[in-house]
PDB file of N, CA and C in Angstrom:
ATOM      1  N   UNK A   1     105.347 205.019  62.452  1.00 56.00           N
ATOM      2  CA  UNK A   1     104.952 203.749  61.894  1.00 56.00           C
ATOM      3  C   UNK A   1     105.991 203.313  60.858  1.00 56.00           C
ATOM      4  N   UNK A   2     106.209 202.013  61.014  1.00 59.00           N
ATOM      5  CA  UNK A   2     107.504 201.290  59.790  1.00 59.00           C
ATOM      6  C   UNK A   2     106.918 201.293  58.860  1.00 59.00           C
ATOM      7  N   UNK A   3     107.527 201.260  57.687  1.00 58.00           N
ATOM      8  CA  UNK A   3     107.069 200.564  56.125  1.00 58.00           C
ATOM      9  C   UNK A   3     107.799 199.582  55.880  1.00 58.00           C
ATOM     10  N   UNK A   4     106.717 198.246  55.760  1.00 59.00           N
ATOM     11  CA  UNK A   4     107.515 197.526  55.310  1.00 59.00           C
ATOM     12  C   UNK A   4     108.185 197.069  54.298  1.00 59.00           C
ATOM     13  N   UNK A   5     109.558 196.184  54.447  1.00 55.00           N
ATOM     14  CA  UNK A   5     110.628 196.203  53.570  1.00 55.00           C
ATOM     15  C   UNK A   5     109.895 195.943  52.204  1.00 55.00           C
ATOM     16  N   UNK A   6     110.429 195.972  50.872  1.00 56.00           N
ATOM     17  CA  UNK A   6     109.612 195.140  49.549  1.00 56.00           C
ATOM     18  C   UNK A   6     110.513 193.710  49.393  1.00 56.00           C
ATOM     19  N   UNK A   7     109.833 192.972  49.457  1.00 66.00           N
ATOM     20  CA  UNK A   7     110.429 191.664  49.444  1.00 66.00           C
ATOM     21  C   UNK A   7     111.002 191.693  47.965  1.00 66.00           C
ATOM     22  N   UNK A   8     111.807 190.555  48.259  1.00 84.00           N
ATOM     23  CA  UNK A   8     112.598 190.309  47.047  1.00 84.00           C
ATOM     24  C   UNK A   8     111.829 189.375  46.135  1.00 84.00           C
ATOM     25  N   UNK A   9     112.625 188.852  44.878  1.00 89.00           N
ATOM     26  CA  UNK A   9     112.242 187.455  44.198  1.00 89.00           C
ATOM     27  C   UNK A   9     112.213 186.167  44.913  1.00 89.00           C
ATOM     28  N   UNK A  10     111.485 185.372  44.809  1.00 91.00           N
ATOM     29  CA  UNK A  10     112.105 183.861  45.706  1.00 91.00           C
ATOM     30  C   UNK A  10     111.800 183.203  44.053  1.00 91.00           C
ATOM     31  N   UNK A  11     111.997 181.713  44.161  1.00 93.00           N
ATOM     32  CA  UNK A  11     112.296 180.749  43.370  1.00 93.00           C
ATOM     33  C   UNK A  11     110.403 180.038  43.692  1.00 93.00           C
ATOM     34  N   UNK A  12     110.094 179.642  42.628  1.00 94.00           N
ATOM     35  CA  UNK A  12     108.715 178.880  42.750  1.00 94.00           C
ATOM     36  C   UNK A  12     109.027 177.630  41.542  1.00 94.00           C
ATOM     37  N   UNK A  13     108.657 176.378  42.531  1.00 93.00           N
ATOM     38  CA  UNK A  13     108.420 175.335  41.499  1.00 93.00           C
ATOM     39  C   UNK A  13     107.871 175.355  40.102  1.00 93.00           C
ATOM     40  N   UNK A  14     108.243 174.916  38.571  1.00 94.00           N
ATOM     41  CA  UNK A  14     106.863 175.489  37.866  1.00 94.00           C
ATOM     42  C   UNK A  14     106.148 174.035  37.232  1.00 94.00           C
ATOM     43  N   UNK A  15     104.902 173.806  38.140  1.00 95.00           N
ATOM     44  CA  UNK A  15     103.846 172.623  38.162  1.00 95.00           C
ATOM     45  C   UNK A  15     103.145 172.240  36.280  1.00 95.00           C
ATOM     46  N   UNK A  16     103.097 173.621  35.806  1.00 94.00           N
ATOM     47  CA  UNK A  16     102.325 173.352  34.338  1.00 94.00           C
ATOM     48  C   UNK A  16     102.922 174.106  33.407  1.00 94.00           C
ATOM     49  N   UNK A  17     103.011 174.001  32.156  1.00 95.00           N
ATOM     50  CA  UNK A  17     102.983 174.965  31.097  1.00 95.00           C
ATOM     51  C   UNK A  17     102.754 176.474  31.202  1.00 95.00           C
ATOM     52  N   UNK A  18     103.205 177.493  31.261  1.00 94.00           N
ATOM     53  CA  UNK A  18     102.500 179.126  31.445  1.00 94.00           C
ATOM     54  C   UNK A  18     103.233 180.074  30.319  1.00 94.00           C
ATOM     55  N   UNK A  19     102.362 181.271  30.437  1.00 93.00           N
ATOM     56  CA  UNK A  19     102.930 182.474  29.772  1.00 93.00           C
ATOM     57  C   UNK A  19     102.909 183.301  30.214  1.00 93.00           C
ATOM     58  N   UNK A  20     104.023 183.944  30.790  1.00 91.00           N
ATOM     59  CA  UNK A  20     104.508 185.256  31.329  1.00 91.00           C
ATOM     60  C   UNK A  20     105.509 186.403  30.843  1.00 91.00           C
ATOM     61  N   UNK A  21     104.629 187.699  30.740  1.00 90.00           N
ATOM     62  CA  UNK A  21     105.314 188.413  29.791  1.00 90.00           C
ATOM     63  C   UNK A  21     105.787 188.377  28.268  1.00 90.00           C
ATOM     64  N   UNK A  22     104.900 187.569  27.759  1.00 93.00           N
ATOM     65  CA  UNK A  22     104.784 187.345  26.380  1.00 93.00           C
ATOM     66  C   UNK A  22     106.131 185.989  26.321  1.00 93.00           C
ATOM     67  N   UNK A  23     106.655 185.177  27.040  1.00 94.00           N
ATOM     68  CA  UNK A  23     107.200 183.912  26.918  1.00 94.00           C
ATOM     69  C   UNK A  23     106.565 182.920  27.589  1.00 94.00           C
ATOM     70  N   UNK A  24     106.816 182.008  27.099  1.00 95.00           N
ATOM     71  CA  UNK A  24     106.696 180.369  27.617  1.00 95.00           C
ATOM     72  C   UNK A  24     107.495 179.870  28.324  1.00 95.00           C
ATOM     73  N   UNK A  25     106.795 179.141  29.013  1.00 94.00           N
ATOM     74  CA  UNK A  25     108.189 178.881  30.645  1.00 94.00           C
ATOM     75  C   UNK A  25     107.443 177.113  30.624  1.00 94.00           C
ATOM     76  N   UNK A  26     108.220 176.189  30.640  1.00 93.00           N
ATOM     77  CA  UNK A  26     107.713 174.646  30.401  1.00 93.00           C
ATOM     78  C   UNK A  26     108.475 173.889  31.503  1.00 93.00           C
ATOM     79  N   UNK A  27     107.828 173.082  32.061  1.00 91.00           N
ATOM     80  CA  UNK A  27     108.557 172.548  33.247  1.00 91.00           C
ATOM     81  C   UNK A  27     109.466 172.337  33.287  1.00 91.00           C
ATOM     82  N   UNK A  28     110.626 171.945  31.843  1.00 93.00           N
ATOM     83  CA  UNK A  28     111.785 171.477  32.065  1.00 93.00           C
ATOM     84  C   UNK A  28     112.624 172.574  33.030  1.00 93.00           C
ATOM     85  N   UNK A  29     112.371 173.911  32.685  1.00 90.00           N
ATOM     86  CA  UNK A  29     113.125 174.749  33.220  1.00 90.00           C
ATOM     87  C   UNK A  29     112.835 174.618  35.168  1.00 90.00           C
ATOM     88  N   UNK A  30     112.296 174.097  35.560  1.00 91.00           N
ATOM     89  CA  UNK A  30     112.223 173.382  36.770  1.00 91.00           C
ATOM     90  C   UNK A  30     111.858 174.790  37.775  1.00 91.00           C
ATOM     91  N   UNK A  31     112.270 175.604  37.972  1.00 91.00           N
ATOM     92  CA  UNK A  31     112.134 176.688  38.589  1.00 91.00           C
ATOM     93  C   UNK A  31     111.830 178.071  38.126  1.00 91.00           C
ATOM     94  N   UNK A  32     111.080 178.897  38.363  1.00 92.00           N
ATOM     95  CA  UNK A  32     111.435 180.554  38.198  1.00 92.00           C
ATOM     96  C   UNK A  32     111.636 181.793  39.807  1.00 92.00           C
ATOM     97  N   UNK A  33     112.219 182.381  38.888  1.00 92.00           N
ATOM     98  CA  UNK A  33     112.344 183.650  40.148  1.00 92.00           C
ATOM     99  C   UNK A  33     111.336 184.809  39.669  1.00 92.00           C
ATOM    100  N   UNK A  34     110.294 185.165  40.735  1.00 92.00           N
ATOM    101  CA  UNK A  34     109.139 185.843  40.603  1.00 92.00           C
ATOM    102  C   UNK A  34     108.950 186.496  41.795  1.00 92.00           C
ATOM    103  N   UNK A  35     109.119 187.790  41.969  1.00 90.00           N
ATOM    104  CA  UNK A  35     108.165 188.885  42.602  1.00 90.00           C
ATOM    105  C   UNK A  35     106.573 188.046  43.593  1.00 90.00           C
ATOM    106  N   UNK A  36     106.487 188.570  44.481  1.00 88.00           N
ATOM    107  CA  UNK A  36     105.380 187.633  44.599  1.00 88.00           C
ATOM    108  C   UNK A  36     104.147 188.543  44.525  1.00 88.00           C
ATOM    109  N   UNK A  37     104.228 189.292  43.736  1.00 88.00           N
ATOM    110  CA  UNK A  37     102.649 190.578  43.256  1.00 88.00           C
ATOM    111  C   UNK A  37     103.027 189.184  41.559  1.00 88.00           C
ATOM    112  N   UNK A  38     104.145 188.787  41.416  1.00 89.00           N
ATOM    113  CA  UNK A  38     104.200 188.016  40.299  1.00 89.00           C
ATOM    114  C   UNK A  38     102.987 186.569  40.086  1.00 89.00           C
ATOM    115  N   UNK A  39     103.936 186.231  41.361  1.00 91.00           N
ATOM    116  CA  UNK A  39     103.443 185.012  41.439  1.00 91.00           C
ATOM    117  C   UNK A  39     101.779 184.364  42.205  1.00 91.00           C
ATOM    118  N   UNK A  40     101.563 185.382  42.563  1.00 91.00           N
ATOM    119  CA  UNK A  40     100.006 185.546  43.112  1.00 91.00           C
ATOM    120  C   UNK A  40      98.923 184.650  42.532  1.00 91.00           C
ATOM    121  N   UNK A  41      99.147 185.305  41.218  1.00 92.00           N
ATOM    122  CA  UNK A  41      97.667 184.286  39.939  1.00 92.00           C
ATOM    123  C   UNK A  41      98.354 183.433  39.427  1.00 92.00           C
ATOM    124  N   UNK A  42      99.482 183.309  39.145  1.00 92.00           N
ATOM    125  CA  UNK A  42     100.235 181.788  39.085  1.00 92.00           C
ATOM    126  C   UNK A  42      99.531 180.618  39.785  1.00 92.00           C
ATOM    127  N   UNK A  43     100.049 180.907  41.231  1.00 94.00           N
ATOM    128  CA  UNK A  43      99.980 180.296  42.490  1.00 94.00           C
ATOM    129  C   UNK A  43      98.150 179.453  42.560  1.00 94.00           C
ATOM    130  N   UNK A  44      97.148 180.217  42.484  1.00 94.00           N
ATOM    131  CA  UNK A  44      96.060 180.439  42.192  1.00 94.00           C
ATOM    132  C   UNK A  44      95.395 179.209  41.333  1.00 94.00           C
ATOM    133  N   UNK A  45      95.910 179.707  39.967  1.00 93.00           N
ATOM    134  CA  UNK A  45      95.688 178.808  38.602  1.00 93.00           C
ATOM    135  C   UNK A  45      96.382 177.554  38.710  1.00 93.00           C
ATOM    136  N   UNK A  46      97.574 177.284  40.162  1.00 93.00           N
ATOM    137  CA  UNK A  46      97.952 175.684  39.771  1.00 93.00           C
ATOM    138  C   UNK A  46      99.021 176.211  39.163  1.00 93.00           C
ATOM    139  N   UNK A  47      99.472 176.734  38.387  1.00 93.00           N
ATOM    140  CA  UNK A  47     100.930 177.038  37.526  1.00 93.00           C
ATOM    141  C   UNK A  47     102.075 176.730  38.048  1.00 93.00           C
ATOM    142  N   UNK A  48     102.560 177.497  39.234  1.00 93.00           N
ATOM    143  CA  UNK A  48     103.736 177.028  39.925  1.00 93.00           C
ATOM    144  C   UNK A  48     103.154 176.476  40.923  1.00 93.00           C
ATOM    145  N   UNK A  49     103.989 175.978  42.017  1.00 92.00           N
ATOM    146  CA  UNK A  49     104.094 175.651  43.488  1.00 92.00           C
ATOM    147  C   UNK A  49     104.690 176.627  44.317  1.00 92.00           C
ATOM    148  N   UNK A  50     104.633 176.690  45.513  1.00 89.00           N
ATOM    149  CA  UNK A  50     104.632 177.184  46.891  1.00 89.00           C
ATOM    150  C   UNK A  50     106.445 177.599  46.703  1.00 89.00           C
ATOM    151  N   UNK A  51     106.641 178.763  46.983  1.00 86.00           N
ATOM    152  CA  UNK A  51     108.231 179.382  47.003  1.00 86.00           C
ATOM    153  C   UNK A  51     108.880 178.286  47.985  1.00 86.00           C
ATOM    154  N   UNK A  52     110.273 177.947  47.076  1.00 78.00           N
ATOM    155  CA  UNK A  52     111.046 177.385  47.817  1.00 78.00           C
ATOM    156  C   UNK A  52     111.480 177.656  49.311  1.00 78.00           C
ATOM    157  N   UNK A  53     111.508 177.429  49.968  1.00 73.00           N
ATOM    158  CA  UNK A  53     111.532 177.786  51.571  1.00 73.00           C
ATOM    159  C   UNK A  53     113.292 177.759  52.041  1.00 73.00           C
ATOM    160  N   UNK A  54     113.822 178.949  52.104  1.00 62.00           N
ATOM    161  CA  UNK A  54     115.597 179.244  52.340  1.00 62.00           C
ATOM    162  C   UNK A  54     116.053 178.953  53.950  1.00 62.00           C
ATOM    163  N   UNK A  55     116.543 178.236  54.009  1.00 56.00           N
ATOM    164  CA  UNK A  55     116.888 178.058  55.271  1.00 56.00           C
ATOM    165  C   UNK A  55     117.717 179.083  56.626  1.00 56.00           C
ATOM    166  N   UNK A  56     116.758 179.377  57.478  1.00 53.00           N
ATOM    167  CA  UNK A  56     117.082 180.535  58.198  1.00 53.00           C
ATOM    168  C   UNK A  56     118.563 180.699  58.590  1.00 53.00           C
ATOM    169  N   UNK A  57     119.427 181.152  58.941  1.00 55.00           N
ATOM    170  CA  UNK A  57     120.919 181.402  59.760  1.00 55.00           C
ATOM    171  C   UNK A  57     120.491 181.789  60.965  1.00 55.00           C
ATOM    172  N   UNK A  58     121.442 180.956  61.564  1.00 59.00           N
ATOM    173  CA  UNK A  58     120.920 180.641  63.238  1.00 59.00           C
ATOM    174  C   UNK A  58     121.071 181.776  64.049  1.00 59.00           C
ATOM    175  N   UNK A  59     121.832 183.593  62.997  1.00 57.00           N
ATOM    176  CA  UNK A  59     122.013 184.793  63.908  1.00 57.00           C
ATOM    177  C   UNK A  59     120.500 184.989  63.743  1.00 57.00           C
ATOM    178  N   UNK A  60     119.930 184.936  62.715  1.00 54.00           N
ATOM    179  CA  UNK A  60     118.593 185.586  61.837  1.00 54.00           C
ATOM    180  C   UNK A  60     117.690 185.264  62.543  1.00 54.00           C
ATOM    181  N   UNK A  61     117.030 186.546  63.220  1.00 54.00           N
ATOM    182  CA  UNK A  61     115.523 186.095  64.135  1.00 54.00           C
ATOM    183  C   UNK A  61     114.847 187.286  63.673  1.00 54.00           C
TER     184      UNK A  61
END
């Protein structure tokens, strides 16, 4: 049986005001890079938006 890979960080819109890891992250900063065990209760609460979506390479299936 495989194990699967651990995904990386992706980039998530950030929709509201939040605090992560004892800082403040405010929309101007327009984006973060988050783990997605990160971004889970973010996602949830409205905080960020939906991971930016990377455009596949046409070898990559």
């Amino acid at each position: 049986m495989a194990t699967p890979k651990p995904q990386g960080r992706q980039d998530y819109t950030i929709l509201q005001k939040f605090r992560l890891n004892g800082r403040w992250y405010d929309t101007s900063e327009k984006t973060i890079a988050l783990l997605p065990a990160q971004a889970s209760f973010l996602l949830l609460n409205g905080k960020i938006g939906k991971p930016a979506q990377v455009p596949v390479k046409q070898g990559d299936k």
